[in-house]
Amino acid sequence: MTAAPAPGAAQAPPPPDRTPPAAGRKRRPAWDEVPRWQIYLPLGIYLVFTLVPFYWILLFAVRPAGSTSLLPWPMTTAHFEKVWTERSFGVFFQNSLLIGIAVLVMTTVVALAGGYALARFDFRIKKGFMLALLCSQFVPGALLLVPLFQIFAELRMINSLGSVIIAETVFQLPLSMILISGFIRNVPYSLEEAAWVDGCNRFSAFRIVVLPLLRPGLVAVGSFAFVHAWNHFLFALMFLSSQSKQTIPVGLNTLMGADSVDLGALAAGGVIAAVPVVIVFAFIQKWLVTGFSAGAVKG
Amino acid sequence: MASAVTSPPQAGTPQADPARRRRRTGAAPRRLPYLLIAPAGLLMLGFIAYPVLSVFYYSLQHYNPTKPWRNGFAGLDNFTRIFTDDPHFWGTLSFSLKWVVVEVTLQLLFGLALALIVNQTFVGRALGRALVFSPWAVSGVLTSAIWVLLYNSQTGITRYLADLGIGEYGTSLLSDTATVFPAAIVADLWRGVPFFAILILADLQSVPKDLYEAAEVDGAGRIRQFLHITLPHIRDAIVLSTLLRAVWEFNNVDLLYTLTGGGPAGETTTLPLYIAHTSVDAHNFGYASALTTVAFVILLFCSMVYLRLSKFGGDGK
């Protein structure tokens, strides 16, 4: 911790702007003059690779059974109705949503506290703790199923959504904390200290000064946690035994029985599974790249 | 708990003082960092560290709930069996390594290319980025579901290709040992490349633009600029995301479990998938734990390489 800054340090003047590039510059610099076709052609090819699978699943979801048309016409909602009610995707959807939101909130709050400690303090077990965070990245969740199952059985949490929420949160925490502490490090400490001088305590200084600046990073971390919890499959499969507690990925998996696949139902289920994450993605994608570069895994 | 153990007594401070300060600012500053990491630390102790230790413990036991008469201390039996007498271990391990190497190499190459492309300024960049990155949000089971539809022998892509005279009707890419590996690789690339590209793009944006201007003045072409400016700058990001990704790909069970179920004929069973089968289907928890321990040692080795290369945690704040 540095000493209290001189009054007014909070409004440190922005660094003087460098003189704008000479006005008469004709050529664009080389990194910007890649021939257009060298951008659009490979991007187009990759776009086809990306979008065909999406189109395929949409097509199968709205196409009447038995049709082989490659155009989604005539359309039917029969597959969706069947999956939503008969295959209880409505229930799965609720469960997944509940798990996703709970994991999002818990991960963000817990990682925010931990990340703040890692970014702003030197303390004795800090290095060990960082090392533990990193090592935990190498612990495969799938390999811990049995002991985790026993723990949750001991806690009488088998077949309750709580078990999955805890397990997903724990496995999201390390990376989230590393990312968030990176974001906090990017906020100058002097801003906080200035707020103390103005009468804030540590908590209110954090809330008023730092938190607003963290928003893009928190959105990235939170949505990352949500998407993971929404998509992850194994914990729900193992810890939730009754069908009324199951999640979307498990439901999808049961639709995928080897040969006798009801393709329309599978496609409709897939679309239902994709909708929330695609919405989340559309909402955050502009922050995603900045989020990662700010908090990056650079340590 | 950590705070109680490690927080040093505050020498020379009257007993009442820390308490008063705690009331005012939330917590005594010395304890504050421990209080802040306590929730995360406790969760990780209880649900990662303790399970890891109990896996080590069970690896030395015969433990199978369906065969209770055999349970008990096993010494190193499980381990000797893994290395000398297991028909599946070496096969699944080598498939795991093959899977990780092929998958991560391709993801890196495509991801780097994709990141370089969408880092350019061009009309429609925002939309282009959003579209090519979108499979990032989709994962595991949903990826399988999509590709099961695409690879389906009756109504999948091969049927429509056969209509065009390419290949034969009724080809099932997932049940033929010759095609299942490339088919699974392509499915995993679909969602893996965007993630790689996002990480690399994040780092590409931190390369100072004036370096390129300087290189421009010196007459360096695009290829030399890439080799001498871009690549050295993003080298760390590439090394880190590659290693992190390798471990994730090694550990990931969702995709193969649902796409191929490890088949046909165990052709696509990775070590973690084999472990899942051993514990969940065969209930052989002791042996599965020993397999887990071996996998863990392999991964720990990777993590040490990772630590070396990243110099992680070196310079604190």
Coordinates of C-alpha atoms in Angstrom, one line a residue:
Chain A
M1 CA 0.0 0.0 0.0
T2 CA 1.3 3.4 -0.9
A3 CA 0.9 6.5 1.2
A4 CA -2.2 8.7 0.7
P5 CA -1.8 10.5 -2.6
A6 CA -1.7 14.2 -2.9
P7 CA -5.1 15.8 -3.0
G8 CA -6.6 15.8 -6.5
A9 CA -4.7 12.7 -7.6
A10 CA -8.0 11.0 -8.4
Q11 CA -8.5 13.4 -11.3
A12 CA -5.0 12.8 -12.7
P13 CA -4.8 14.6 -16.0
P14 CA -5.0 12.3 -19.0
P15 CA -1.7 11.7 -20.7
P16 CA -1.2 14.3 -23.3
D17 CA -2.5 13.2 -26.7
R18 CA 0.2 12.3 -29.2
T19 CA 0.0 14.5 -32.2
P20 CA -2.4 13.0 -34.7
P21 CA -0.9 11.3 -37.7
A22 CA 0.1 13.5 -40.5
A23 CA -3.0 14.5 -42.3
G24 CA -1.8 14.0 -45.9
R25 CA -1.0 10.3 -45.4
K26 CA -2.1 8.6 -48.6
R27 CA -1.2 4.9 -48.1
R28 CA -2.7 2.9 -45.4
P29 CA -0.2 1.2 -43.2
A30 CA 0.7 -2.4 -44.2
W31 CA -1.1 -4.1 -41.4
D32 CA -4.2 -2.5 -42.7
E33 CA -3.8 -3.0 -46.4
V34 CA -4.4 -6.7 -46.7
P35 CA -6.2 -7.3 -50.0
R36 CA -9.9 -7.6 -49.3
W37 CA -10.3 -11.0 -50.9
Q38 CA -7.7 -12.4 -48.5
I39 CA -10.0 -11.4 -45.7
Y40 CA -13.4 -12.2 -47.2
L41 CA -12.5 -15.5 -48.9
P42 CA -11.1 -17.4 -45.8
L43 CA -13.7 -15.8 -43.6
G44 CA -16.5 -16.8 -45.9
I45 CA -15.3 -20.4 -46.0
Y46 CA -15.0 -20.5 -42.2
L47 CA -18.4 -18.9 -41.9
V48 CA -19.9 -21.7 -43.9
F49 CA -18.3 -24.2 -41.6
T50 CA -19.6 -22.4 -38.6
L51 CA -23.2 -21.8 -39.9
V52 CA -24.0 -25.0 -41.7
P53 CA -24.3 -27.0 -38.4
F54 CA -26.5 -24.2 -36.9
Y55 CA -28.7 -24.2 -40.0
W56 CA -28.9 -28.0 -40.0
I57 CA -30.3 -28.2 -36.4
L58 CA -32.7 -25.4 -37.1
L59 CA -33.9 -27.1 -40.3
F60 CA -34.5 -30.4 -38.5
A61 CA -36.3 -28.7 -35.7
V62 CA -38.9 -27.0 -37.9
R63 CA -39.1 -29.6 -40.7
P64 CA -42.0 -32.1 -40.5
A65 CA -41.0 -35.6 -39.9
G66 CA -40.2 -37.5 -43.1
S67 CA -39.4 -34.5 -45.1
T68 CA -36.1 -34.4 -46.9
S69 CA -36.3 -30.8 -48.1
L70 CA -33.2 -28.6 -47.4
L71 CA -35.4 -25.6 -47.1
P72 CA -37.4 -25.0 -43.8
W73 CA -40.7 -25.0 -45.6
P74 CA -43.4 -26.0 -44.7
M75 CA -42.7 -25.3 -41.0
T76 CA -44.1 -27.1 -38.0
T77 CA -43.8 -26.5 -34.3
A78 CA -44.7 -30.1 -33.5
H79 CA -41.2 -31.1 -32.5
F80 CA -40.9 -28.3 -30.0
E81 CA -44.3 -29.0 -28.5
K82 CA -43.4 -32.7 -28.1
V83 CA -40.0 -32.0 -26.6
W84 CA -41.2 -29.2 -24.3
T85 CA -44.1 -31.2 -22.8
E86 CA -43.6 -35.0 -23.4
R87 CA -39.9 -35.0 -22.9
S88 CA -40.2 -32.5 -20.1
F89 CA -37.8 -30.0 -21.6
G90 CA -39.9 -27.3 -19.9
V91 CA -38.8 -28.7 -16.5
F92 CA -35.2 -29.2 -17.6
F93 CA -35.1 -25.6 -18.9
Q94 CA -36.2 -24.3 -15.5
N95 CA -33.7 -26.4 -13.7
S96 CA -30.8 -25.4 -16.0
L97 CA -31.8 -21.7 -15.8
L98 CA -31.9 -21.9 -12.0
I99 CA -28.5 -23.6 -11.9
G100 CA -27.0 -21.2 -14.4
I101 CA -28.1 -18.1 -12.6
A102 CA -27.1 -19.4 -9.1
V103 CA -23.7 -20.4 -10.4
L104 CA -23.3 -17.0 -12.1
V105 CA -24.1 -15.1 -8.9
M106 CA -22.1 -17.3 -6.5
T107 CA -19.0 -17.4 -8.8
T108 CA -19.0 -13.7 -9.4
V109 CA -19.4 -12.7 -5.8
V110 CA -17.0 -15.2 -4.3
A111 CA -14.4 -14.6 -7.1
L112 CA -14.8 -10.9 -6.7
A113 CA -13.9 -11.1 -3.0
G114 CA -11.0 -13.4 -3.6
G115 CA -9.8 -11.5 -6.7
Y116 CA -9.8 -8.3 -4.7
A117 CA -7.6 -9.8 -2.1
L118 CA -5.2 -11.2 -4.7
A119 CA -5.0 -7.9 -6.5
R120 CA -4.6 -5.5 -3.6
F121 CA -2.9 -7.2 -0.8
D122 CA 0.3 -9.0 0.0
F123 CA -0.3 -11.8 2.5
R124 CA 1.5 -14.8 3.6
I125 CA -0.3 -17.6 1.8
K126 CA -0.8 -15.6 -1.4
K127 CA 1.7 -17.4 -3.5
G128 CA 0.5 -20.8 -2.3
F129 CA -3.0 -19.8 -2.9
M130 CA -2.2 -18.7 -6.5
L131 CA -0.4 -21.9 -7.0
A132 CA -3.5 -23.8 -5.8
L133 CA -5.7 -21.9 -8.1
L134 CA -3.5 -22.8 -11.0
C135 CA -3.1 -26.4 -10.0
S136 CA -6.9 -26.8 -9.7
Q137 CA -7.1 -26.1 -13.4
F138 CA -5.5 -29.5 -13.9
V139 CA -7.9 -31.4 -11.8
P140 CA -10.4 -32.9 -14.1
G141 CA -14.0 -32.7 -12.7
A142 CA -14.8 -36.0 -14.3
L143 CA -12.2 -37.8 -12.3
L144 CA -13.6 -36.5 -9.0
L145 CA -17.1 -37.8 -9.5
V146 CA -16.9 -40.6 -7.0
P147 CA -15.6 -38.6 -4.0
L148 CA -17.9 -35.7 -4.9
F149 CA -20.8 -38.0 -5.0
Q150 CA -19.9 -39.3 -1.5
I151 CA -19.6 -35.8 -0.2
F152 CA -23.0 -34.8 -1.5
A153 CA -24.5 -38.0 -0.2
E154 CA -23.0 -37.2 3.2
L155 CA -24.5 -33.7 3.0
R156 CA -27.8 -35.2 1.9
M157 CA -27.7 -33.1 -1.3
I158 CA -27.9 -35.9 -3.8
N159 CA -30.8 -35.2 -6.1
S160 CA -30.9 -31.5 -5.1
L161 CA -29.9 -28.8 -7.5
G162 CA -27.6 -27.5 -4.8
S163 CA -25.1 -30.2 -5.4
V164 CA -24.7 -29.3 -9.0
I165 CA -24.6 -25.5 -8.2
I166 CA -21.8 -26.0 -5.7
A167 CA -19.8 -28.3 -8.0
E168 CA -20.1 -26.1 -11.0
T169 CA -19.2 -23.0 -8.9
V170 CA -16.2 -24.6 -7.4
F171 CA -14.8 -25.6 -10.8
Q172 CA -15.5 -22.1 -12.2
L173 CA -13.9 -20.2 -9.3
P174 CA -10.1 -20.5 -10.0
L175 CA -10.2 -19.1 -13.5
S176 CA -12.8 -16.5 -12.6
M177 CA -10.6 -15.3 -9.7
I178 CA -7.5 -15.1 -11.8
L179 CA -9.4 -13.1 -14.4
I180 CA -11.1 -10.8 -11.9
S181 CA -7.8 -10.1 -10.0
G182 CA -6.4 -9.1 -13.4
F183 CA -9.3 -6.7 -14.0
I184 CA -8.8 -5.1 -10.5
R185 CA -5.1 -4.7 -11.0
N186 CA -5.9 -2.6 -14.1
V187 CA -7.8 -0.1 -11.9
P188 CA -5.3 2.3 -10.4
Y189 CA -5.0 1.8 -6.6
S190 CA -4.7 5.6 -6.2
L191 CA -8.4 5.9 -7.2
E192 CA -9.4 3.9 -4.2
E193 CA -7.0 5.8 -1.9
A194 CA -8.4 9.1 -3.1
A195 CA -11.9 7.8 -2.1
W196 CA -10.7 6.9 1.4
V197 CA -9.4 10.4 1.8
D198 CA -12.8 11.7 0.8
G199 CA -14.3 9.7 3.6
C200 CA -15.1 6.3 2.1
N201 CA -14.2 3.1 3.9
R202 CA -12.6 0.3 2.0
F203 CA -15.9 -1.3 1.1
S204 CA -17.7 1.9 -0.1
A205 CA -14.7 3.0 -2.0
F206 CA -14.7 -0.3 -3.8
R207 CA -18.4 -0.1 -4.5
I208 CA -18.4 3.5 -5.7
V209 CA -15.1 3.7 -7.5
V210 CA -13.9 0.3 -8.6
L211 CA -17.0 -1.7 -9.2
P212 CA -18.4 0.4 -12.0
L213 CA -15.0 0.1 -13.8
L214 CA -15.1 -3.7 -13.5
R215 CA -18.5 -4.1 -15.1
P216 CA -17.3 -5.3 -18.5
G217 CA -14.9 -7.8 -16.9
L218 CA -17.6 -9.0 -14.5
V219 CA -20.0 -9.5 -17.4
A220 CA -17.4 -11.6 -19.2
V221 CA -16.7 -13.7 -16.1
G222 CA -20.3 -14.1 -15.1
S223 CA -21.5 -15.1 -18.5
F224 CA -18.6 -17.5 -18.8
A225 CA -19.8 -19.1 -15.6
F226 CA -23.4 -19.2 -16.8
V227 CA -22.5 -20.7 -20.1
H228 CA -20.4 -23.4 -18.5
A229 CA -23.0 -24.3 -16.0
W230 CA -25.7 -24.3 -18.6
N231 CA -23.7 -26.6 -20.9
H232 CA -22.0 -28.9 -18.5
F233 CA -23.3 -32.4 -18.3
L234 CA -21.5 -34.8 -16.1
F235 CA -22.3 -33.4 -12.6
A236 CA -26.0 -33.1 -13.4
L237 CA -26.0 -36.6 -14.9
M238 CA -24.4 -38.1 -11.7
F239 CA -25.8 -36.0 -8.9
L240 CA -29.4 -35.6 -10.0
S241 CA -31.3 -38.9 -10.2
S242 CA -35.0 -38.0 -10.6
Q243 CA -36.2 -36.7 -13.9
S244 CA -37.8 -33.7 -12.4
K245 CA -34.4 -32.4 -11.3
Q246 CA -32.6 -33.0 -14.6
T247 CA -31.0 -30.4 -16.8
I248 CA -31.1 -29.7 -20.6
P249 CA -27.8 -31.4 -21.5
V250 CA -28.9 -34.6 -19.8
G251 CA -32.2 -34.4 -21.5
L252 CA -30.4 -34.0 -24.8
N253 CA -28.3 -36.9 -24.1
T254 CA -31.3 -39.2 -23.5
L255 CA -32.6 -38.1 -26.9
M256 CA -29.4 -39.3 -28.5
G257 CA -29.9 -43.1 -28.0
A258 CA -27.8 -44.7 -30.7
D259 CA -30.0 -45.9 -33.6
S260 CA -33.6 -45.0 -32.9
V261 CA -33.0 -41.3 -32.7
D262 CA -36.0 -39.1 -33.1
L263 CA -34.1 -36.5 -35.1
G264 CA -36.8 -33.9 -35.0
A265 CA -37.1 -34.0 -31.2
L266 CA -33.3 -34.0 -30.9
A267 CA -33.0 -30.9 -33.1
A268 CA -35.8 -29.1 -31.3
G269 CA -34.2 -30.0 -27.9
G270 CA -30.9 -28.7 -29.3
V271 CA -32.4 -25.4 -30.3
I272 CA -34.0 -25.0 -26.9
A273 CA -30.6 -25.7 -25.4
A274 CA -28.9 -23.2 -27.6
V275 CA -31.3 -20.2 -27.3
P276 CA -30.2 -18.9 -23.8
V277 CA -26.5 -19.2 -24.5
V278 CA -26.7 -17.6 -27.9
I279 CA -28.6 -14.7 -26.3
V280 CA -26.0 -14.4 -23.6
F281 CA -23.3 -14.6 -26.3
A282 CA -24.9 -11.9 -28.5
F283 CA -25.1 -9.7 -25.5
I284 CA -21.6 -10.1 -24.3
Q285 CA -19.5 -10.9 -27.4
K286 CA -18.2 -7.3 -27.8
W287 CA -16.9 -7.4 -24.2
L288 CA -15.5 -10.9 -24.5
V289 CA -12.3 -10.0 -26.3
T290 CA -11.6 -6.9 -24.2
G291 CA -12.5 -8.9 -21.1
F292 CA -10.0 -11.6 -21.9
S293 CA -7.2 -9.2 -22.9
A294 CA -7.7 -7.1 -19.7
G295 CA -7.8 -10.0 -17.3
A296 CA -5.8 -12.2 -19.4
V297 CA -4.2 -15.4 -18.3
K298 CA -1.0 -13.5 -18.3
G299 CA -0.7 -13.5 -14.5
Chain B
M1 CA -9.9 -20.9 8.8
A2 CA -6.8 -19.6 7.0
S3 CA -7.1 -16.3 8.9
A4 CA -7.0 -18.0 12.3
V5 CA -3.9 -20.0 11.4
T6 CA -1.8 -17.5 9.6
S7 CA -2.8 -14.0 10.7
P8 CA 0.0 -12.9 13.0
P9 CA -0.8 -11.4 16.4
Q10 CA -0.8 -7.7 16.2
A11 CA 2.1 -6.8 18.4
G12 CA 1.8 -3.7 20.5
T13 CA -1.9 -3.1 19.6
P14 CA -4.4 -2.9 22.5
Q15 CA -6.9 -5.8 22.3
A16 CA -9.9 -3.6 21.8
D17 CA -8.3 -1.7 18.9
P18 CA -8.7 -4.2 16.0
A19 CA -12.3 -4.8 17.0
R20 CA -13.1 -1.1 16.8
R21 CA -11.4 -0.8 13.5
R22 CA -13.2 -3.8 12.2
R23 CA -16.5 -2.1 13.0
R24 CA -15.4 1.0 11.1
T25 CA -13.8 -0.3 7.9
G26 CA -15.3 -3.8 7.7
A27 CA -12.3 -5.7 8.9
A28 CA -8.9 -5.3 10.4
P29 CA -6.7 -4.9 7.3
R30 CA -4.4 -7.7 8.2
R31 CA -7.2 -10.2 8.4
L32 CA -9.1 -8.7 5.5
P33 CA -7.3 -10.6 2.7
Y34 CA -7.9 -13.9 4.5
L35 CA -11.5 -13.1 5.0
L36 CA -11.9 -12.3 1.4
I37 CA -10.3 -15.5 0.1
A38 CA -11.9 -17.6 2.8
P39 CA -15.1 -18.4 0.8
A40 CA -13.2 -19.4 -2.3
G41 CA -10.6 -21.2 -0.2
L42 CA -13.1 -23.2 1.8
L43 CA -15.1 -24.2 -1.2
M44 CA -11.9 -25.4 -3.0
L45 CA -10.6 -27.2 0.1
G46 CA -13.9 -29.0 0.5
F47 CA -14.8 -29.8 -3.0
I48 CA -11.5 -30.0 -4.8
A49 CA -8.6 -30.7 -2.4
Y50 CA -10.5 -33.2 -0.2
P51 CA -11.8 -35.2 -3.2
V52 CA -8.3 -35.3 -4.7
L53 CA -6.9 -36.7 -1.5
S54 CA -9.7 -39.2 -1.2
V55 CA -9.0 -40.4 -4.7
F56 CA -5.4 -41.0 -3.7
Y57 CA -6.6 -42.9 -0.7
Y58 CA -9.0 -45.1 -2.7
S59 CA -6.3 -45.8 -5.2
L60 CA -4.7 -47.9 -2.6
Q61 CA -7.9 -49.8 -1.8
H62 CA -9.9 -52.5 -3.4
Y63 CA -13.2 -50.7 -3.4
N64 CA -16.2 -51.9 -5.3
P65 CA -19.7 -51.5 -3.7
T66 CA -21.0 -54.4 -5.7
K67 CA -18.2 -56.8 -4.5
P68 CA -17.9 -55.9 -0.8
W69 CA -16.1 -59.1 0.1
R70 CA -13.1 -58.0 -1.8
N71 CA -12.8 -54.5 -0.3
G72 CA -9.8 -53.5 1.8
F73 CA -6.3 -52.3 1.6
A74 CA -4.7 -53.2 -1.8
G75 CA -1.3 -51.7 -1.6
L76 CA 0.0 -51.0 -5.0
D77 CA -2.1 -53.8 -6.6
N78 CA -4.2 -51.4 -8.6
F79 CA -1.1 -49.7 -10.0
T80 CA 0.7 -52.9 -11.0
R81 CA -2.5 -54.0 -12.7
I82 CA -2.7 -50.7 -14.7
F83 CA 0.8 -51.0 -16.0
T84 CA 1.1 -54.7 -16.6
D85 CA -2.3 -56.3 -16.9
D86 CA -4.8 -53.7 -18.2
P87 CA -6.0 -54.4 -21.7
H88 CA -7.4 -50.8 -22.1
F89 CA -5.0 -48.5 -20.3
W90 CA -2.3 -48.0 -22.9
G91 CA -4.8 -47.9 -25.7
T92 CA -6.9 -45.2 -24.0
L93 CA -3.9 -43.2 -22.9
S94 CA -2.4 -43.2 -26.4
F95 CA -5.8 -42.3 -27.9
S96 CA -6.0 -39.4 -25.4
L97 CA -2.6 -38.1 -26.4
K98 CA -3.4 -38.5 -30.1
W99 CA -6.7 -36.7 -29.5
V100 CA -5.1 -33.8 -27.6
V101 CA -2.2 -33.4 -30.0
V102 CA -4.2 -33.4 -33.2
E103 CA -7.1 -31.3 -31.7
V104 CA -4.9 -28.7 -30.1
T105 CA -2.6 -28.3 -33.1
L106 CA -5.5 -27.8 -35.5
Q107 CA -7.3 -25.5 -33.1
L108 CA -4.1 -23.4 -32.7
L109 CA -3.5 -23.1 -36.4
F110 CA -7.1 -22.3 -37.4
G111 CA -7.6 -20.2 -34.3
L112 CA -4.5 -18.1 -35.1
A113 CA -5.6 -17.7 -38.7
L114 CA -9.1 -16.7 -37.7
A115 CA -7.8 -14.3 -35.1
L116 CA -5.5 -12.6 -37.6
I117 CA -8.3 -12.3 -40.1
V118 CA -10.9 -10.8 -37.7
N119 CA -8.2 -8.5 -36.3
Q120 CA -8.2 -6.6 -39.6
T121 CA -10.4 -3.7 -40.3
F122 CA -13.1 -4.6 -42.8
V123 CA -16.7 -3.9 -43.5
G124 CA -18.9 -6.1 -41.4
R125 CA -16.2 -7.0 -38.9
A126 CA -18.5 -6.9 -35.9
L127 CA -21.0 -9.2 -37.4
G128 CA -18.4 -11.5 -38.8
R129 CA -16.8 -11.8 -35.4
A130 CA -20.1 -12.5 -33.7
L131 CA -21.0 -15.2 -36.2
V132 CA -17.7 -17.1 -36.3
F133 CA -17.3 -16.9 -32.6
S134 CA -20.8 -18.1 -31.8
P135 CA -20.0 -21.8 -31.4
W136 CA -18.0 -20.8 -28.4
A137 CA -21.2 -20.6 -26.5
V138 CA -22.3 -24.1 -27.5
S139 CA -20.5 -27.0 -26.0
G140 CA -20.2 -30.6 -25.3
V141 CA -23.6 -32.3 -25.5
L142 CA -25.1 -29.8 -27.9
T143 CA -22.2 -30.0 -30.2
S144 CA -22.7 -33.7 -30.2
A145 CA -26.4 -33.4 -30.9
I146 CA -25.7 -31.1 -33.8
W147 CA -23.1 -33.4 -35.3
V148 CA -25.1 -36.5 -34.7
L149 CA -27.7 -34.9 -36.9
L150 CA -25.1 -33.9 -39.5
Y151 CA -23.5 -37.3 -39.6
N152 CA -26.7 -39.4 -39.5
S153 CA -26.6 -42.1 -42.1
Q154 CA -30.2 -41.7 -43.2
T155 CA -30.7 -38.0 -43.3
G156 CA -27.3 -36.5 -42.6
I157 CA -24.9 -34.7 -44.8
T158 CA -23.6 -37.9 -46.5
R159 CA -27.1 -38.6 -47.9
Y160 CA -27.2 -35.2 -49.6
L161 CA -23.6 -35.7 -50.8
A162 CA -24.7 -39.1 -52.2
D163 CA -27.5 -37.4 -54.1
L164 CA -24.8 -35.3 -55.7
G165 CA -22.8 -38.4 -56.6
I166 CA -20.3 -38.1 -53.8
G167 CA -19.9 -41.2 -51.6
E168 CA -22.6 -43.8 -51.0
Y169 CA -26.0 -43.9 -49.3
G170 CA -26.1 -45.1 -45.8
T171 CA -22.6 -44.1 -44.8
S172 CA -22.4 -43.5 -41.1
L173 CA -19.3 -41.5 -40.3
L174 CA -19.6 -42.3 -36.6
S175 CA -19.8 -46.0 -36.7
D176 CA -17.0 -46.7 -39.1
T177 CA -13.5 -47.0 -37.5
A178 CA -11.9 -45.3 -40.4
T179 CA -14.0 -42.1 -40.2
V180 CA -14.9 -41.8 -36.6
F181 CA -11.7 -40.1 -35.6
P182 CA -11.7 -37.3 -38.2
A183 CA -15.5 -36.9 -37.7
A184 CA -15.1 -36.4 -34.0
I185 CA -12.1 -34.1 -34.6
V186 CA -14.1 -31.9 -37.0
A187 CA -17.0 -31.7 -34.5
D188 CA -14.7 -30.6 -31.7
L189 CA -12.9 -28.1 -33.9
W190 CA -16.2 -26.4 -34.7
R191 CA -16.5 -25.3 -31.1
G192 CA -12.8 -25.2 -30.1
V193 CA -11.4 -22.9 -32.8
P194 CA -13.6 -19.9 -31.8
F195 CA -12.4 -20.1 -28.2
F196 CA -8.8 -20.2 -29.2
A197 CA -9.4 -17.4 -31.6
I198 CA -10.9 -15.2 -28.9
L199 CA -8.0 -15.8 -26.6
I200 CA -5.4 -15.0 -29.3
L201 CA -7.4 -12.0 -30.6
A202 CA -7.4 -10.6 -27.1
D203 CA -3.6 -10.6 -27.1
L204 CA -3.3 -9.5 -30.7
Q205 CA -5.0 -6.2 -29.8
S206 CA -2.3 -5.4 -27.3
V207 CA 0.5 -5.3 -29.9
P208 CA 1.5 -1.7 -30.2
K209 CA 0.6 -0.3 -33.6
D210 CA 3.6 2.0 -33.9
L211 CA 5.8 -1.1 -34.1
Y212 CA 4.2 -1.8 -37.4
E213 CA 4.6 1.8 -38.5
A214 CA 8.3 1.6 -37.7
A215 CA 8.7 -1.7 -39.5
E216 CA 6.8 -0.1 -42.4
V217 CA 9.4 2.7 -42.6
D218 CA 12.1 0.1 -42.5
G219 CA 10.5 -1.6 -45.5
A220 CA 9.4 -4.8 -43.9
G221 CA 6.7 -6.7 -45.7
R222 CA 3.6 -8.3 -44.1
I223 CA 5.2 -11.7 -43.6
R224 CA 8.3 -10.3 -41.9
Q225 CA 6.1 -8.0 -39.8
F226 CA 4.1 -11.1 -38.7
L227 CA 7.2 -13.1 -37.9
H228 CA 9.2 -10.4 -36.2
I229 CA 6.5 -8.3 -34.5
T230 CA 3.2 -10.2 -34.1
L231 CA 4.5 -13.6 -33.3
P232 CA 7.0 -12.7 -30.6
H233 CA 4.3 -10.5 -29.0
I234 CA 1.7 -13.1 -28.8
R235 CA 4.0 -16.0 -28.1
D236 CA 3.2 -16.1 -24.4
A237 CA -0.5 -16.1 -25.1
I238 CA -0.1 -18.9 -27.6
V239 CA 2.0 -21.0 -25.2
L240 CA -0.5 -20.5 -22.3
S241 CA -3.7 -21.0 -24.3
T242 CA -2.2 -24.0 -25.9
L243 CA -1.3 -25.7 -22.7
L244 CA -4.5 -24.7 -20.9
R245 CA -6.5 -26.0 -23.9
A246 CA -4.5 -29.2 -24.0
V247 CA -5.4 -30.0 -20.4
W248 CA -9.1 -29.1 -21.0
E249 CA -9.2 -31.3 -24.1
F250 CA -7.5 -34.1 -22.2
N251 CA -10.1 -33.8 -19.4
N252 CA -13.1 -33.1 -21.5
V253 CA -15.6 -36.0 -21.4
D254 CA -18.8 -34.4 -22.6
L255 CA -18.2 -34.5 -26.3
L256 CA -16.9 -38.0 -26.9
Y257 CA -19.2 -39.5 -24.2
T258 CA -22.3 -38.3 -26.1
L259 CA -21.0 -38.2 -29.7
T260 CA -19.4 -41.7 -29.9
G261 CA -19.8 -43.1 -26.4
G262 CA -16.1 -44.1 -26.8
G263 CA -17.0 -46.4 -29.7
P264 CA -17.0 -48.0 -32.2
A265 CA -15.3 -50.8 -30.4
G266 CA -13.5 -48.6 -27.9
E267 CA -11.9 -46.8 -30.8
T268 CA -12.5 -43.3 -29.3
T269 CA -12.2 -43.9 -25.6
T270 CA -10.0 -41.4 -23.9
L271 CA -8.4 -42.1 -20.5
P272 CA -10.9 -40.0 -18.6
L273 CA -13.8 -41.7 -20.5
Y274 CA -12.4 -45.0 -19.5
I275 CA -12.2 -43.9 -15.9
A276 CA -15.8 -42.7 -16.0
H277 CA -16.8 -46.1 -17.4
T278 CA -14.8 -48.0 -14.8
S279 CA -16.2 -46.0 -11.8
V280 CA -19.8 -45.3 -12.9
D281 CA -20.7 -48.3 -14.9
A282 CA -18.4 -51.0 -13.4
H283 CA -18.5 -49.5 -9.9
N284 CA -14.8 -50.4 -9.5
F285 CA -14.0 -47.2 -7.5
G286 CA -10.7 -48.4 -6.2
Y287 CA -9.3 -49.2 -9.6
A288 CA -10.8 -46.0 -11.1
S289 CA -9.1 -44.0 -8.4
A290 CA -5.8 -45.5 -9.3
L291 CA -6.3 -44.7 -12.9
T292 CA -7.3 -41.2 -11.9
T293 CA -4.1 -40.9 -9.9
V294 CA -2.1 -41.9 -12.9
A295 CA -3.9 -39.4 -15.1
F296 CA -3.4 -36.7 -12.4
V297 CA 0.4 -37.3 -12.4
I298 CA 0.4 -36.9 -16.1
L299 CA -1.5 -33.7 -15.9
L300 CA 0.6 -32.4 -13.0
F301 CA 3.6 -32.9 -15.2
C302 CA 1.8 -30.7 -17.8
S303 CA 1.0 -28.1 -15.2
M304 CA 4.7 -27.9 -14.2
V305 CA 5.6 -27.3 -17.8
Y306 CA 2.9 -24.6 -17.8
L307 CA 4.2 -23.0 -14.6
R308 CA 7.7 -22.9 -16.0
L309 CA 6.7 -21.3 -19.2
S310 CA 4.3 -18.8 -17.7
K311 CA 6.4 -17.8 -14.7
F312 CA 3.0 -17.5 -13.1
G313 CA 2.5 -15.5 -9.9
G314 CA 6.0 -14.2 -10.1
D315 CA 5.4 -10.5 -9.6
G316 CA 2.2 -10.1 -7.5
K317 CA 0.5 -6.8 -7.9

